[in-house]
């Protein structure tokens, strides 16, 4: 088909608009991905001469590094707990705010403030609160309760990181789920009420199915974000005590910039990439069964 001058002009204009974004994508996404894949095949000291080792970094990662399996278990535990607590709390708060009336927008802003606050600032404030003589233990002492060591007890440190992370990230999911709740037709809820459905029946039989696209989006994004957790363990516990709060990204950072092993750190990055891709692909494979797009 012969292209008209007008359509050709629109195509060139579109290319001009798209060029900066595509150039940034190539430079900051594609190029680092390819570079990290190449580096993962080398024994590459940060300031030394690289030595080609093939797949040795991956073999060592899977068979010769017990710390990798520890940090993988920690990351999976964090991801599961963080995702469940975040989504359940966000759904409860979003439902409450949806029925709150004119005060709803005000409280949405309050819950969203931690999301836009720098993670470093939040982590430092929480570290001050959770130290042995911090605000929380001082409050418990006033009640006659001996507060535990929230960050230096291996049984409590990961729970403290999860609590801080849920507080930091819940506001985003509240906004998304709140928008989903606003999109549900009141006629459906009224029809269910006239049919004799109680409040819980309307919630589980009408609200949740209609909200499933928003819930699916929040689940996918929350899981992806949870696997990238770094700032919280880095600033609050440094991965300790022991390796009880060490995560894949923190372990990757240490190998690259503390242990001077860029090749092994790149192999860790690709292992994390493959794990997240597999989990995301599994979620999308179940999308048709779990998500209702019927309006």
PDB file of C-alpha atoms in Angstrom:
ATOM      1  CA  UNK A   1       0.000   0.000   0.000  1.00  0.00           C
ATOM      2  CA  UNK A   2       1.301   3.417  -0.947  1.00  0.00           C
ATOM      3  CA  UNK A   3       1.866   5.609   2.108  1.00  0.00           C
ATOM      4  CA  UNK A   4       0.397   9.088   1.932  1.00  0.00           C
ATOM      5  CA  UNK A   5       2.668  12.057   2.770  1.00  0.00           C
ATOM      6  CA  UNK A   6       0.521  12.892   5.788  1.00  0.00           C
ATOM      7  CA  UNK A   7       0.863   9.426   7.288  1.00  0.00           C
ATOM      8  CA  UNK A   8       4.597   9.426   6.561  1.00  0.00           C
ATOM      9  CA  UNK A   9       4.903  12.742   8.353  1.00  0.00           C
ATOM     10  CA  UNK A  10       3.071  11.327  11.375  1.00  0.00           C
ATOM     11  CA  UNK A  11       5.422   8.321  11.387  1.00  0.00           C
ATOM     12  CA  UNK A  12       8.513  10.508  11.424  1.00  0.00           C
ATOM     13  CA  UNK A  13       7.015  12.687  14.148  1.00  0.00           C
ATOM     14  CA  UNK A  14       6.240   9.590  16.235  1.00  0.00           C
ATOM     15  CA  UNK A  15       9.807   8.355  15.752  1.00  0.00           C
ATOM     16  CA  UNK A  16      11.153  11.694  16.982  1.00  0.00           C
ATOM     17  CA  UNK A  17       8.986  11.521  20.110  1.00  0.00           C
ATOM     18  CA  UNK A  18       9.902   7.881  20.775  1.00  0.00           C
ATOM     19  CA  UNK A  19      13.625   8.254  20.137  1.00  0.00           C
ATOM     20  CA  UNK A  20      14.638   9.671  23.582  1.00  0.00           C
ATOM     21  CA  UNK A  21      12.748   6.932  25.410  1.00  0.00           C
ATOM     22  CA  UNK A  22      14.096   4.163  23.190  1.00  0.00           C
ATOM     23  CA  UNK A  23      17.626   5.552  23.480  1.00  0.00           C
ATOM     24  CA  UNK A  24      17.356   5.619  27.270  1.00  0.00           C
ATOM     25  CA  UNK A  25      15.960   2.070  27.267  1.00  0.00           C
ATOM     26  CA  UNK A  26      18.881   0.821  25.185  1.00  0.00           C
ATOM     27  CA  UNK A  27      21.533   2.648  27.231  1.00  0.00           C
ATOM     28  CA  UNK A  28      20.214   2.109  30.747  1.00  0.00           C
ATOM     29  CA  UNK A  29      18.373  -1.243  30.436  1.00  0.00           C
ATOM     30  CA  UNK A  30      19.552  -3.352  27.482  1.00  0.00           C
ATOM     31  CA  UNK A  31      23.246  -2.427  27.585  1.00  0.00           C
ATOM     32  CA  UNK A  32      23.677  -3.100  31.361  1.00  0.00           C
ATOM     33  CA  UNK A  33      21.807  -6.410  30.966  1.00  0.00           C
ATOM     34  CA  UNK A  34      24.124  -7.578  28.199  1.00  0.00           C
ATOM     35  CA  UNK A  35      27.199  -6.284  30.054  1.00  0.00           C
ATOM     36  CA  UNK A  36      26.248  -8.102  33.285  1.00  0.00           C
ATOM     37  CA  UNK A  37      25.684 -11.341  31.343  1.00  0.00           C
ATOM     38  CA  UNK A  38      29.161 -11.048  29.812  1.00  0.00           C
ATOM     39  CA  UNK A  39      30.786 -10.126  33.154  1.00  0.00           C
ATOM     40  CA  UNK A  40      29.156 -13.141  34.832  1.00  0.00           C
ATOM     41  CA  UNK A  41      31.347 -15.361  32.629  1.00  0.00           C
ATOM     42  CA  UNK A  42      34.544 -13.809  34.054  1.00  0.00           C
ATOM     43  CA  UNK A  43      36.460 -13.781  37.306  1.00  0.00           C
ATOM     44  CA  UNK A  44      36.510  -9.989  37.345  1.00  0.00           C
ATOM     45  CA  UNK A  45      38.109  -8.110  40.284  1.00  0.00           C
ATOM     46  CA  UNK A  46      36.850  -4.544  40.436  1.00  0.00           C
ATOM     47  CA  UNK A  47      40.288  -3.029  39.645  1.00  0.00           C
ATOM     48  CA  UNK A  48      42.058  -6.136  38.316  1.00  0.00           C
ATOM     49  CA  UNK A  49      42.360  -7.983  35.044  1.00  0.00           C
ATOM     50  CA  UNK A  50      39.317 -10.090  34.101  1.00  0.00           C
ATOM     51  CA  UNK A  51      39.820 -13.826  33.528  1.00  0.00           C
ATOM     52  CA  UNK A  52      37.339 -15.878  31.490  1.00  0.00           C
ATOM     53  CA  UNK A  53      35.902 -18.751  33.590  1.00  0.00           C
ATOM     54  CA  UNK A  54      32.843 -19.714  31.528  1.00  0.00           C
ATOM     55  CA  UNK A  55      29.984 -21.001  33.687  1.00  0.00           C
ATOM     56  CA  UNK A  56      32.108 -21.503  36.820  1.00  0.00           C
ATOM     57  CA  UNK A  57      30.383 -18.646  38.644  1.00  0.00           C
ATOM     58  CA  UNK A  58      26.978 -20.288  38.080  1.00  0.00           C
ATOM     59  CA  UNK A  59      28.278 -23.730  39.089  1.00  0.00           C
ATOM     60  CA  UNK A  60      29.748 -22.285  42.269  1.00  0.00           C
ATOM     61  CA  UNK A  61      26.518 -20.426  42.981  1.00  0.00           C
ATOM     62  CA  UNK A  62      24.406 -23.586  42.734  1.00  0.00           C
ATOM     63  CA  UNK A  63      26.746 -26.179  44.237  1.00  0.00           C
ATOM     64  CA  UNK A  64      29.552 -24.525  46.209  1.00  0.00           C
ATOM     65  CA  UNK A  65      28.088 -21.546  48.040  1.00  0.00           C
ATOM     66  CA  UNK A  66      25.885 -22.379  51.059  1.00  0.00           C
ATOM     67  CA  UNK A  67      25.366 -18.665  51.737  1.00  0.00           C
ATOM     68  CA  UNK A  68      23.446 -18.349  48.441  1.00  0.00           C
ATOM     69  CA  UNK A  69      20.822 -20.851  49.596  1.00  0.00           C
ATOM     70  CA  UNK A  70      20.565 -19.060  52.955  1.00  0.00           C
ATOM     71  CA  UNK A  71      19.994 -15.649  51.344  1.00  0.00           C
ATOM     72  CA  UNK A  72      17.592 -17.216  48.820  1.00  0.00           C
ATOM     73  CA  UNK A  73      15.563 -18.696  51.698  1.00  0.00           C
ATOM     74  CA  UNK A  74      15.595 -15.347  53.517  1.00  0.00           C
ATOM     75  CA  UNK A  75      14.451 -13.539  50.366  1.00  0.00           C
ATOM     76  CA  UNK A  76      11.632 -16.025  49.714  1.00  0.00           C
ATOM     77  CA  UNK A  77      10.487 -15.778  53.350  1.00  0.00           C
ATOM     78  CA  UNK A  78      10.543 -11.974  53.153  1.00  0.00           C
ATOM     79  CA  UNK A  79       8.685 -11.996  49.814  1.00  0.00           C
ATOM     80  CA  UNK A  80       5.899 -14.297  51.035  1.00  0.00           C
ATOM     81  CA  UNK A  81       5.356 -12.544  54.383  1.00  0.00           C
ATOM     82  CA  UNK A  82       5.676  -9.034  52.949  1.00  0.00           C
ATOM     83  CA  UNK A  83       3.290  -9.746  50.057  1.00  0.00           C
ATOM     84  CA  UNK A  84       0.631 -11.398  52.237  1.00  0.00           C
ATOM     85  CA  UNK A  85       0.712  -8.783  55.019  1.00  0.00           C
ATOM     86  CA  UNK A  86       0.904  -5.902  52.549  1.00  0.00           C
ATOM     87  CA  UNK A  87      -2.043  -7.030  50.410  1.00  0.00           C
ATOM     88  CA  UNK A  88      -4.289  -8.056  53.319  1.00  0.00           C
ATOM     89  CA  UNK A  89      -3.634  -4.811  55.203  1.00  0.00           C
ATOM     90  CA  UNK A  90      -3.952  -2.695  52.033  1.00  0.00           C
ATOM     91  CA  UNK A  91      -7.271  -4.340  51.124  1.00  0.00           C
ATOM     92  CA  UNK A  92      -8.629  -3.834  54.649  1.00  0.00           C
ATOM     93  CA  UNK A  93      -7.550  -0.180  54.774  1.00  0.00           C
ATOM     94  CA  UNK A  94      -8.741   0.536  51.206  1.00  0.00           C
ATOM     95  CA  UNK A  95     -12.177  -0.936  52.016  1.00  0.00           C
ATOM     96  CA  UNK A  96     -12.355   1.120  55.210  1.00  0.00           C
ATOM     97  CA  UNK A  97     -11.377   4.316  53.384  1.00  0.00           C
ATOM     98  CA  UNK A  98     -13.846   3.571  50.564  1.00  0.00           C
ATOM     99  CA  UNK A  99     -16.693   3.610  53.097  1.00  0.00           C
ATOM    100  CA  UNK A 100     -15.311   6.502  55.157  1.00  0.00           C
ATOM    101  CA  UNK A 101     -16.910   9.286  53.133  1.00  0.00           C
ATOM    102  CA  UNK A 102     -15.380  12.757  52.997  1.00  0.00           C
ATOM    103  CA  UNK A 103     -12.464  11.829  55.308  1.00  0.00           C
ATOM    104  CA  UNK A 104     -11.284   9.115  52.888  1.00  0.00           C
ATOM    105  CA  UNK A 105      -8.992  11.324  50.729  1.00  0.00           C
ATOM    106  CA  UNK A 106      -7.337  12.816  53.818  1.00  0.00           C
ATOM    107  CA  UNK A 107      -6.370   9.415  55.224  1.00  0.00           C
ATOM    108  CA  UNK A 108      -5.265   8.203  51.759  1.00  0.00           C
ATOM    109  CA  UNK A 109      -2.728  11.030  51.740  1.00  0.00           C
ATOM    110  CA  UNK A 110      -1.526  10.046  55.223  1.00  0.00           C
ATOM    111  CA  UNK A 111      -1.037   6.421  54.206  1.00  0.00           C
ATOM    112  CA  UNK A 112       0.722   7.451  50.971  1.00  0.00           C
ATOM    113  CA  UNK A 113       3.279   9.750  52.639  1.00  0.00           C
ATOM    114  CA  UNK A 114       5.709   6.876  53.524  1.00  0.00           C
ATOM    115  CA  UNK A 115       5.708   5.795  49.850  1.00  0.00           C
ATOM    116  CA  UNK A 116       7.069   9.138  48.654  1.00  0.00           C
ATOM    117  CA  UNK A 117       9.423   9.542  51.622  1.00  0.00           C
ATOM    118  CA  UNK A 118      12.990   8.405  50.790  1.00  0.00           C
ATOM    119  CA  UNK A 119      13.577   4.818  51.852  1.00  0.00           C
ATOM    120  CA  UNK A 120      16.852   5.780  53.536  1.00  0.00           C
ATOM    121  CA  UNK A 121      15.105   8.313  55.777  1.00  0.00           C
ATOM    122  CA  UNK A 122      12.408   5.795  56.715  1.00  0.00           C
ATOM    123  CA  UNK A 123      14.998   3.112  57.494  1.00  0.00           C
ATOM    124  CA  UNK A 124      17.046   5.435  59.712  1.00  0.00           C
ATOM    125  CA  UNK A 125      13.948   6.486  61.660  1.00  0.00           C
ATOM    126  CA  UNK A 126      12.922   2.850  62.161  1.00  0.00           C
ATOM    127  CA  UNK A 127      16.450   1.943  63.273  1.00  0.00           C
ATOM    128  CA  UNK A 128      16.254   4.621  65.971  1.00  0.00           C
ATOM    129  CA  UNK A 129      12.852   3.305  67.035  1.00  0.00           C
ATOM    130  CA  UNK A 130      13.938  -0.351  67.148  1.00  0.00           C
ATOM    131  CA  UNK A 131      17.241  -0.043  68.998  1.00  0.00           C
ATOM    132  CA  UNK A 132      17.407  -1.529  72.503  1.00  0.00           C
ATOM    133  CA  UNK A 133      16.891   1.901  74.077  1.00  0.00           C
ATOM    134  CA  UNK A 134      14.637   3.217  71.305  1.00  0.00           C
ATOM    135  CA  UNK A 135      11.118   4.599  71.396  1.00  0.00           C
ATOM    136  CA  UNK A 136       9.357   1.231  71.271  1.00  0.00           C
ATOM    137  CA  UNK A 137      11.330  -0.357  74.107  1.00  0.00           C
ATOM    138  CA  UNK A 138      11.045   2.847  76.156  1.00  0.00           C
ATOM    139  CA  UNK A 139       7.256   2.695  75.745  1.00  0.00           C
ATOM    140  CA  UNK A 140       7.229  -0.978  76.772  1.00  0.00           C
ATOM    141  CA  UNK A 141       9.435  -0.160  79.783  1.00  0.00           C
ATOM    142  CA  UNK A 142       6.854   2.376  80.954  1.00  0.00           C
ATOM    143  CA  UNK A 143       4.337  -0.480  80.935  1.00  0.00           C
ATOM    144  CA  UNK A 144       6.711  -2.644  82.966  1.00  0.00           C
ATOM    145  CA  UNK A 145       7.633  -4.848  79.988  1.00  0.00           C
ATOM    146  CA  UNK A 146      11.227  -5.688  79.089  1.00  0.00           C
ATOM    147  CA  UNK A 147      11.530  -4.975  75.373  1.00  0.00           C
ATOM    148  CA  UNK A 148      13.434  -7.436  73.178  1.00  0.00           C
ATOM    149  CA  UNK A 149      16.365  -6.716  70.880  1.00  0.00           C
ATOM    150  CA  UNK A 150      14.348  -6.142  67.719  1.00  0.00           C
ATOM    151  CA  UNK A 151      17.315  -5.924  65.345  1.00  0.00           C
ATOM    152  CA  UNK A 152      19.980  -8.087  67.021  1.00  0.00           C
ATOM    153  CA  UNK A 153      17.778 -11.096  67.844  1.00  0.00           C
ATOM    154  CA  UNK A 154      17.873 -13.512  64.897  1.00  0.00           C
ATOM    155  CA  UNK A 155      14.255 -14.561  65.579  1.00  0.00           C
ATOM    156  CA  UNK A 156      12.937 -10.967  65.489  1.00  0.00           C
ATOM    157  CA  UNK A 157      15.182  -9.141  63.029  1.00  0.00           C
ATOM    158  CA  UNK A 158      13.466 -10.360  59.850  1.00  0.00           C
ATOM    159  CA  UNK A 159      10.028  -9.651  61.349  1.00  0.00           C
ATOM    160  CA  UNK A 160      11.162  -6.106  62.118  1.00  0.00           C
ATOM    161  CA  UNK A 161      12.275  -5.627  58.499  1.00  0.00           C
ATOM    162  CA  UNK A 162       8.951  -6.968  57.219  1.00  0.00           C
ATOM    163  CA  UNK A 163       6.956  -4.655  59.521  1.00  0.00           C
ATOM    164  CA  UNK A 164       8.973  -1.636  58.418  1.00  0.00           C
ATOM    165  CA  UNK A 165       8.623  -2.586  54.735  1.00  0.00           C
ATOM    166  CA  UNK A 166       4.847  -3.078  54.971  1.00  0.00           C
ATOM    167  CA  UNK A 167       4.522   0.338  56.636  1.00  0.00           C
ATOM    168  CA  UNK A 168       6.624   1.854  53.844  1.00  0.00           C
ATOM    169  CA  UNK A 169       4.876   0.227  50.884  1.00  0.00           C
ATOM    170  CA  UNK A 170       1.239  -0.229  51.882  1.00  0.00           C
ATOM    171  CA  UNK A 171       0.155   3.211  50.656  1.00  0.00           C
ATOM    172  CA  UNK A 172       0.742   2.373  46.981  1.00  0.00           C
ATOM    173  CA  UNK A 173      -1.501  -0.686  47.079  1.00  0.00           C
ATOM    174  CA  UNK A 174      -4.143   1.255  49.031  1.00  0.00           C
ATOM    175  CA  UNK A 175      -4.361   3.766  46.171  1.00  0.00           C
ATOM    176  CA  UNK A 176      -4.588   1.044  43.486  1.00  0.00           C
ATOM    177  CA  UNK A 177      -7.163  -1.030  45.365  1.00  0.00           C
ATOM    178  CA  UNK A 178      -9.127   2.104  46.254  1.00  0.00           C
ATOM    179  CA  UNK A 179      -9.373   2.957  42.557  1.00  0.00           C
ATOM    180  CA  UNK A 180     -10.553  -0.603  41.897  1.00  0.00           C
ATOM    181  CA  UNK A 181     -13.232  -0.300  44.579  1.00  0.00           C
ATOM    182  CA  UNK A 182     -14.440   2.976  43.063  1.00  0.00           C
ATOM    183  CA  UNK A 183     -14.887   1.160  39.738  1.00  0.00           C
ATOM    184  CA  UNK A 184     -17.353  -1.388  41.134  1.00  0.00           C
ATOM    185  CA  UNK A 185     -20.910  -0.523  40.176  1.00  0.00           C
ATOM    186  CA  UNK A 186     -23.129   0.206  43.238  1.00  0.00           C
ATOM    187  CA  UNK A 187     -25.962  -1.485  41.319  1.00  0.00           C
ATOM    188  CA  UNK A 188     -24.220  -4.860  41.693  1.00  0.00           C
ATOM    189  CA  UNK A 189     -23.932  -4.452  45.454  1.00  0.00           C
ATOM    190  CA  UNK A 190     -27.499  -3.214  45.720  1.00  0.00           C
ATOM    191  CA  UNK A 191     -28.764  -6.171  43.654  1.00  0.00           C
ATOM    192  CA  UNK A 192     -26.860  -8.584  45.915  1.00  0.00           C
ATOM    193  CA  UNK A 193     -28.287  -6.883  48.997  1.00  0.00           C
ATOM    194  CA  UNK A 194     -31.842  -7.156  47.631  1.00  0.00           C
ATOM    195  CA  UNK A 195     -31.193 -10.861  47.010  1.00  0.00           C
ATOM    196  CA  UNK A 196     -30.464 -11.242  50.711  1.00  0.00           C
ATOM    197  CA  UNK A 197     -26.662 -11.320  50.644  1.00  0.00           C
ATOM    198  CA  UNK A 198     -25.028 -10.175  53.879  1.00  0.00           C
ATOM    199  CA  UNK A 199     -22.030  -7.885  54.149  1.00  0.00           C
ATOM    200  CA  UNK A 200     -19.465 -10.710  54.064  1.00  0.00           C
ATOM    201  CA  UNK A 201     -21.267 -12.446  51.189  1.00  0.00           C
ATOM    202  CA  UNK A 202     -21.278  -9.201  49.171  1.00  0.00           C
ATOM    203  CA  UNK A 203     -17.572  -8.770  49.908  1.00  0.00           C
ATOM    204  CA  UNK A 204     -16.503 -12.285  48.927  1.00  0.00           C
ATOM    205  CA  UNK A 205     -19.019 -12.896  46.099  1.00  0.00           C
ATOM    206  CA  UNK A 206     -19.124  -9.428  44.492  1.00  0.00           C
ATOM    207  CA  UNK A 207     -16.335  -7.124  45.668  1.00  0.00           C
ATOM    208  CA  UNK A 208     -13.401  -9.555  45.520  1.00  0.00           C
ATOM    209  CA  UNK A 209     -14.196 -10.945  42.025  1.00  0.00           C
ATOM    210  CA  UNK A 210     -14.686  -7.421  40.643  1.00  0.00           C
ATOM    211  CA  UNK A 211     -11.491  -6.303  42.366  1.00  0.00           C
ATOM    212  CA  UNK A 212      -9.427  -9.235  41.105  1.00  0.00           C
ATOM    213  CA  UNK A 213      -7.708  -7.278  38.237  1.00  0.00           C
ATOM    214  CA  UNK A 214      -6.433  -4.696  40.728  1.00  0.00           C
ATOM    215  CA  UNK A 215      -5.436  -7.415  43.203  1.00  0.00           C
ATOM    216  CA  UNK A 216      -3.574  -9.282  40.475  1.00  0.00           C
ATOM    217  CA  UNK A 217      -1.652  -6.147  39.482  1.00  0.00           C
ATOM    218  CA  UNK A 218      -0.772  -5.388  43.129  1.00  0.00           C
ATOM    219  CA  UNK A 219       0.325  -8.997  43.718  1.00  0.00           C
ATOM    220  CA  UNK A 220       2.646  -9.065  40.707  1.00  0.00           C
ATOM    221  CA  UNK A 221       4.233  -5.695  41.476  1.00  0.00           C
ATOM    222  CA  UNK A 222       4.554  -6.393  45.225  1.00  0.00           C
ATOM    223  CA  UNK A 223       6.281  -9.744  44.672  1.00  0.00           C
ATOM    224  CA  UNK A 224       8.711  -8.253  42.146  1.00  0.00           C
ATOM    225  CA  UNK A 225       9.521  -5.415  44.542  1.00  0.00           C
ATOM    226  CA  UNK A 226       9.948  -7.751  47.513  1.00  0.00           C
ATOM    227  CA  UNK A 227      12.656  -9.759  45.732  1.00  0.00           C
ATOM    228  CA  UNK A 228      14.661  -6.544  45.276  1.00  0.00           C
ATOM    229  CA  UNK A 229      14.730  -5.683  48.988  1.00  0.00           C
ATOM    230  CA  UNK A 230      18.057  -4.083  49.852  1.00  0.00           C
ATOM    231  CA  UNK A 231      17.865  -0.785  51.732  1.00  0.00           C
ATOM    232  CA  UNK A 232      16.060  -2.158  54.789  1.00  0.00           C
ATOM    233  CA  UNK A 233      18.549  -4.952  55.653  1.00  0.00           C
ATOM    234  CA  UNK A 234      21.514  -2.799  54.593  1.00  0.00           C
ATOM    235  CA  UNK A 235      20.654   0.101  56.902  1.00  0.00           C
ATOM    236  CA  UNK A 236      18.889  -1.671  59.758  1.00  0.00           C
ATOM    237  CA  UNK A 237      20.805  -4.932  60.282  1.00  0.00           C
ATOM    238  CA  UNK A 238      23.615  -5.190  57.674  1.00  0.00           C
ATOM    239  CA  UNK A 239      22.218  -8.642  56.968  1.00  0.00           C
ATOM    240  CA  UNK A 240      22.708  -9.853  60.540  1.00  0.00           C
ATOM    241  CA  UNK A 241      22.714 -11.206  63.089  1.00  0.00           C
ATOM    242  CA  UNK A 242      24.659 -13.891  61.262  1.00  0.00           C
ATOM    243  CA  UNK A 243      22.985 -14.097  57.869  1.00  0.00           C
ATOM    244  CA  UNK A 244      19.439 -14.109  59.263  1.00  0.00           C
ATOM    245  CA  UNK A 245      18.390 -10.973  57.304  1.00  0.00           C
ATOM    246  CA  UNK A 246      20.838 -11.247  54.418  1.00  0.00           C
ATOM    247  CA  UNK A 247      19.001 -11.057  51.072  1.00  0.00           C
ATOM    248  CA  UNK A 248      20.012 -11.786  47.494  1.00  0.00           C
ATOM    249  CA  UNK A 249      20.467  -8.137  46.502  1.00  0.00           C
ATOM    250  CA  UNK A 250      22.459  -7.358  49.654  1.00  0.00           C
ATOM    251  CA  UNK A 251      24.636 -10.433  49.049  1.00  0.00           C
ATOM    252  CA  UNK A 252      25.045  -9.339  45.409  1.00  0.00           C
ATOM    253  CA  UNK A 253      26.124  -5.841  46.514  1.00  0.00           C
ATOM    254  CA  UNK A 254      28.658  -7.241  48.983  1.00  0.00           C
ATOM    255  CA  UNK A 255      30.198  -9.564  46.401  1.00  0.00           C
ATOM    256  CA  UNK A 256      30.499  -6.780  43.871  1.00  0.00           C
ATOM    257  CA  UNK A 257      31.683  -3.872  46.001  1.00  0.00           C
ATOM    258  CA  UNK A 258      32.968  -5.373  49.283  1.00  0.00           C
ATOM    259  CA  UNK A 259      34.456  -8.715  48.207  1.00  0.00           C
ATOM    260  CA  UNK A 260      35.647  -7.377  44.818  1.00  0.00           C
ATOM    261  CA  UNK A 261      33.935 -10.166  42.810  1.00  0.00           C
ATOM    262  CA  UNK A 262      32.072  -8.479  39.969  1.00  0.00           C
ATOM    263  CA  UNK A 263      31.731 -11.700  37.962  1.00  0.00           C
ATOM    264  CA  UNK A 264      30.111 -13.623  40.802  1.00  0.00           C
ATOM    265  CA  UNK A 265      27.885 -10.640  41.654  1.00  0.00           C
ATOM    266  CA  UNK A 266      26.672 -10.569  38.040  1.00  0.00           C
ATOM    267  CA  UNK A 267      25.883 -14.292  38.209  1.00  0.00           C
ATOM    268  CA  UNK A 268      23.821 -13.590  41.342  1.00  0.00           C
ATOM    269  CA  UNK A 269      21.990 -10.814  39.488  1.00  0.00           C
ATOM    270  CA  UNK A 270      21.070 -13.172  36.665  1.00  0.00           C
ATOM    271  CA  UNK A 271      19.951 -15.843  39.127  1.00  0.00           C
ATOM    272  CA  UNK A 272      17.636 -13.272  40.711  1.00  0.00           C
ATOM    273  CA  UNK A 273      16.393 -12.212  37.266  1.00  0.00           C
ATOM    274  CA  UNK A 274      15.547 -15.814  36.329  1.00  0.00           C
ATOM    275  CA  UNK A 275      13.756 -16.452  39.645  1.00  0.00           C
ATOM    276  CA  UNK A 276      11.614 -13.310  39.318  1.00  0.00           C
ATOM    277  CA  UNK A 277      10.839 -14.093  35.662  1.00  0.00           C
ATOM    278  CA  UNK A 278       9.731 -17.645  36.518  1.00  0.00           C
ATOM    279  CA  UNK A 279       7.489 -16.484  39.372  1.00  0.00           C
ATOM    280  CA  UNK A 280       5.973 -13.725  37.227  1.00  0.00           C
ATOM    281  CA  UNK A 281       5.388 -16.152  34.340  1.00  0.00           C
ATOM    282  CA  UNK A 282       3.677 -18.557  36.774  1.00  0.00           C
ATOM    283  CA  UNK A 283       1.405 -15.771  37.976  1.00  0.00           C
ATOM    284  CA  UNK A 284       0.422 -14.773  34.437  1.00  0.00           C
ATOM    285  CA  UNK A 285      -0.196 -18.413  33.518  1.00  0.00           C
ATOM    286  CA  UNK A 286      -2.882 -18.466  36.233  1.00  0.00           C
ATOM    287  CA  UNK A 287      -4.297 -15.073  35.299  1.00  0.00           C
ATOM    288  CA  UNK A 288      -7.325 -16.336  33.333  1.00  0.00           C
ATOM    289  CA  UNK A 289      -8.285 -18.675  36.181  1.00  0.00           C
ATOM    290  CA  UNK A 290      -7.880 -16.157  39.014  1.00  0.00           C
ATOM    291  CA  UNK A 291      -8.817 -12.806  37.477  1.00  0.00           C
ATOM    292  CA  UNK A 292     -12.319 -11.774  36.471  1.00  0.00           C
ATOM    293  CA  UNK A 293     -12.483  -9.285  33.596  1.00  0.00           C
ATOM    294  CA  UNK A 294     -16.250  -9.574  33.166  1.00  0.00           C
ATOM    295  CA  UNK A 295     -17.802  -6.138  33.583  1.00  0.00           C
TER     296      UNK A 295
END
